[in-house]
Tab-separated table of C-alpha atoms in Angstrom:
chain	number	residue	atom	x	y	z
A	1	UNK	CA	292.345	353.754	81.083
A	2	UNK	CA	290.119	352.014	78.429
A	3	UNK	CA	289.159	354.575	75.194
A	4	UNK	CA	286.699	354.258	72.285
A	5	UNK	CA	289.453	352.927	69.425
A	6	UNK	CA	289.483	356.169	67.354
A	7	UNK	CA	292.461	355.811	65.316
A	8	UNK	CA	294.065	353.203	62.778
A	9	UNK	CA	296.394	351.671	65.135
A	10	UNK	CA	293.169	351.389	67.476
A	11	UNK	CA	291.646	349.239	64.626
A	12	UNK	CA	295.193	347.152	64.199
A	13	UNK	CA	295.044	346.485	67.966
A	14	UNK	CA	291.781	345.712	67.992
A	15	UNK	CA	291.336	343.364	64.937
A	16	UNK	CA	294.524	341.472	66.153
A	17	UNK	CA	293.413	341.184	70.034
A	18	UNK	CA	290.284	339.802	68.303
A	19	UNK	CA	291.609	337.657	66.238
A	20	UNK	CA	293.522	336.072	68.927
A	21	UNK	CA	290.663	335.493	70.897
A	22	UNK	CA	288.807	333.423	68.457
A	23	UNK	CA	291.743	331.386	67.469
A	24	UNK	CA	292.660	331.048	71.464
A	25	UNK	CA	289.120	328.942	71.497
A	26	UNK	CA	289.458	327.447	67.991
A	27	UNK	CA	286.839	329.289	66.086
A	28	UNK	CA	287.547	330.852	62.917
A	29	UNK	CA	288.812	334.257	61.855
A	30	UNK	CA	288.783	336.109	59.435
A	31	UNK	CA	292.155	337.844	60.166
A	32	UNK	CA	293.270	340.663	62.198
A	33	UNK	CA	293.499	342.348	58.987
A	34	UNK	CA	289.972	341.987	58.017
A	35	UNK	CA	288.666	342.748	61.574
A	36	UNK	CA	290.416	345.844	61.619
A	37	UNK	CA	288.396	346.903	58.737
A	38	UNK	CA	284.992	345.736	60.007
A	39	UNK	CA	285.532	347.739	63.059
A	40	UNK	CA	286.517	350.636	61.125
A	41	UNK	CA	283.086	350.121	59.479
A	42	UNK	CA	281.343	349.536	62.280
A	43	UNK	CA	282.358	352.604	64.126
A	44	UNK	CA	281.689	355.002	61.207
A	45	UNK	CA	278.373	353.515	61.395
A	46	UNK	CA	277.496	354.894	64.818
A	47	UNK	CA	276.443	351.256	65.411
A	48	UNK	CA	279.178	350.216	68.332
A	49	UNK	CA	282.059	351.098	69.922
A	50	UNK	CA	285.862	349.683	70.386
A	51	UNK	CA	287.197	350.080	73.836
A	52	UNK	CA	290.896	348.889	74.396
A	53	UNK	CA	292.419	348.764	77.696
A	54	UNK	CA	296.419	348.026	78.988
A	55	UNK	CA	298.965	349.293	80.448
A	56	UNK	CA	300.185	352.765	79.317
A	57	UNK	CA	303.060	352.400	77.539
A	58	UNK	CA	302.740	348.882	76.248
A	59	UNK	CA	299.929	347.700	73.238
A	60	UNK	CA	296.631	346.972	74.050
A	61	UNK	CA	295.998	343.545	75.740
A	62	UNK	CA	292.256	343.725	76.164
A	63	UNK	CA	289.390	344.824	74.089
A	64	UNK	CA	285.588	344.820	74.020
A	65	UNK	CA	283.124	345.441	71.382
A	66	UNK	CA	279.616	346.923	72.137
A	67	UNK	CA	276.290	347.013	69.857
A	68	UNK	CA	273.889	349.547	69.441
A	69	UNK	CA	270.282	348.470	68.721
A	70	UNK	CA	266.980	350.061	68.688
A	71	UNK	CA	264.776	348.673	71.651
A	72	UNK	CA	261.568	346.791	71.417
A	73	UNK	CA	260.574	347.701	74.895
A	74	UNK	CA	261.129	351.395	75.309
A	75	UNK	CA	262.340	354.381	73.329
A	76	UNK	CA	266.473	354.043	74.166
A	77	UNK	CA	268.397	351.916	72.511
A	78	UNK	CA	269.877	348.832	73.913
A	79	UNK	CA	273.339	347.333	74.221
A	80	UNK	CA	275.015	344.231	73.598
A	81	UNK	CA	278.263	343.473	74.973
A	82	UNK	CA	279.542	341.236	71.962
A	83	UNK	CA	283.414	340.843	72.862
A	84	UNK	CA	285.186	340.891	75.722
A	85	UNK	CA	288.630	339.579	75.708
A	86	UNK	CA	291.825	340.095	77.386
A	87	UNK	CA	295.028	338.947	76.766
A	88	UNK	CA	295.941	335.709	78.425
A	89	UNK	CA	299.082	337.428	80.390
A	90	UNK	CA	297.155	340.602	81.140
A	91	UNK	CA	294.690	338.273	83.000
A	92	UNK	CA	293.833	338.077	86.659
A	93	UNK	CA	295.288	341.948	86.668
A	94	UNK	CA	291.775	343.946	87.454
A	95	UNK	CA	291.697	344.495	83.362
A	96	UNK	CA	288.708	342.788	82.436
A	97	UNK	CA	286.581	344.306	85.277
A	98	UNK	CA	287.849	347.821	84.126
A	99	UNK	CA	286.828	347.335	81.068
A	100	UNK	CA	283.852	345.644	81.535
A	101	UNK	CA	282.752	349.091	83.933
A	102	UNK	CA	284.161	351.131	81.276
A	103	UNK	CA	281.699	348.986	78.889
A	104	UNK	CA	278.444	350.124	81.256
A	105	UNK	CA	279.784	353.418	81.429
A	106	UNK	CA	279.861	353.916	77.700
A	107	UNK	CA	276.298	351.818	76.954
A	108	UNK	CA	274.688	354.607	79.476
A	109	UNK	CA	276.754	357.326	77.721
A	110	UNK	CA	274.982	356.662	74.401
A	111	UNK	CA	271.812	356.755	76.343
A	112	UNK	CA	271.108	352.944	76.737
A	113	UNK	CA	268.941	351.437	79.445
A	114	UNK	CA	269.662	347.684	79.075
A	115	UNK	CA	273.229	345.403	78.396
A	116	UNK	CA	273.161	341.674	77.570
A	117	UNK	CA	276.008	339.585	76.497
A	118	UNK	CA	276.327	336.355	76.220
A	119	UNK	CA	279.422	333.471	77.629
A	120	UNK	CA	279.800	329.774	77.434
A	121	UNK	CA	279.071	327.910	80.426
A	122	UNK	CA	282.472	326.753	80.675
A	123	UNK	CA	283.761	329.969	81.404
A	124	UNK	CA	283.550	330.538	84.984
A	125	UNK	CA	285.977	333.059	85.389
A	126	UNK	CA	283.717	335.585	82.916
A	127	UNK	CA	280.793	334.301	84.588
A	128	UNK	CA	281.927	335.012	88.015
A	129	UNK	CA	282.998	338.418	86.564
A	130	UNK	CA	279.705	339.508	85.203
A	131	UNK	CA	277.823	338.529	87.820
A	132	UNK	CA	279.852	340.427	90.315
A	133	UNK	CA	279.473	343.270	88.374
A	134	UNK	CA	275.494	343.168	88.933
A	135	UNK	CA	274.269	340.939	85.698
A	136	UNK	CA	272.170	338.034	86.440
A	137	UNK	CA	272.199	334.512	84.959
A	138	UNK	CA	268.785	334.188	84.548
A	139	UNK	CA	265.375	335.211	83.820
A	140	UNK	CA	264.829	337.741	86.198
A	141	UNK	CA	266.160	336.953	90.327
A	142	UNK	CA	265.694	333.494	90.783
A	143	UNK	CA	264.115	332.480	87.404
A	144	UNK	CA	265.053	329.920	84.899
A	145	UNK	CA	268.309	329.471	83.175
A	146	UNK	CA	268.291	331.747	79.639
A	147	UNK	CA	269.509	329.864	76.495
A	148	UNK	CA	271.419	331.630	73.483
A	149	UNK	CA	270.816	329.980	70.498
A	150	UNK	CA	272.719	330.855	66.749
A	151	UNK	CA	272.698	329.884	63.329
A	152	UNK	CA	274.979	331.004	60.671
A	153	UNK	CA	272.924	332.185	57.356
């Protein structure tokens, strides 16, 4: 069952299942290491929350990341789903979707009343998963295509 990471081997687990994820697609890292630490920051902060999910007597092989922000639109706050990762030979095992309802479950436990997130278009089987799971593609039912744009700073 997935759990807020609450203790230091939480933050190892995390930083590492992290870490592999970024280097699994190429992009950079700053270490499992120096994850570990941001997420120990990050949850002091009261600004997100570390869920890990596996099986129960083996190490975590999946892990999301959810952030807190205050809401333009109405008085809660709102939730982005930053991270969501599972281990290459945990997937295709239900994982991802548990999480992922765990994810919901905990944004509406802090009081939240929207969740966005953000994939590649090349990833149809996160795609496929969200959207089963009741997010929507687009601008509203039916609307145009949304765009997420970045720039580092």
């Amino acid at each position: 069952m997935p759990h807020v990471a609450a203790t230091v081997e939480d933050f190892a687990s995390a930083g590492r299942l992290l870490h592999d994820f970024n280097t699994e697609f190429d992009d950079p890292s700053p270490g499992p290491e120096a994850l570990a630490v941001r997420i120990a920051d990050l949850l002091v902060s009261g600004s997100a929350d570390v869920l890990l999910d596996g099986a129960d007597d083996e190490e975590p092989s999946a892990v999301c990341v959810l952030r807190y922000r205050p809401s333009l639109w109405s008085e809660a706050d709102e939730c982005y789903l930053a991270e969501l990762y599972v281990a290459p030979a945990a997937r295709g095992t239900g994982i991802g979707r548990r999480l992922l309802r765990a994810s919901i479950e905990r944004a509406r436990e802090q009081g939240c009343d929207f969740i966005d997130l953000s994939t590649s278009e090349d990833d149809v089987a996160a795609r496929h998963l969200y959207e089963a799971e009741g997010f929507r593609r687009t601008e509203g039912d039916g609307g145009p295509l949304t765009f997420h744009y970045e720039m580092d700073l």
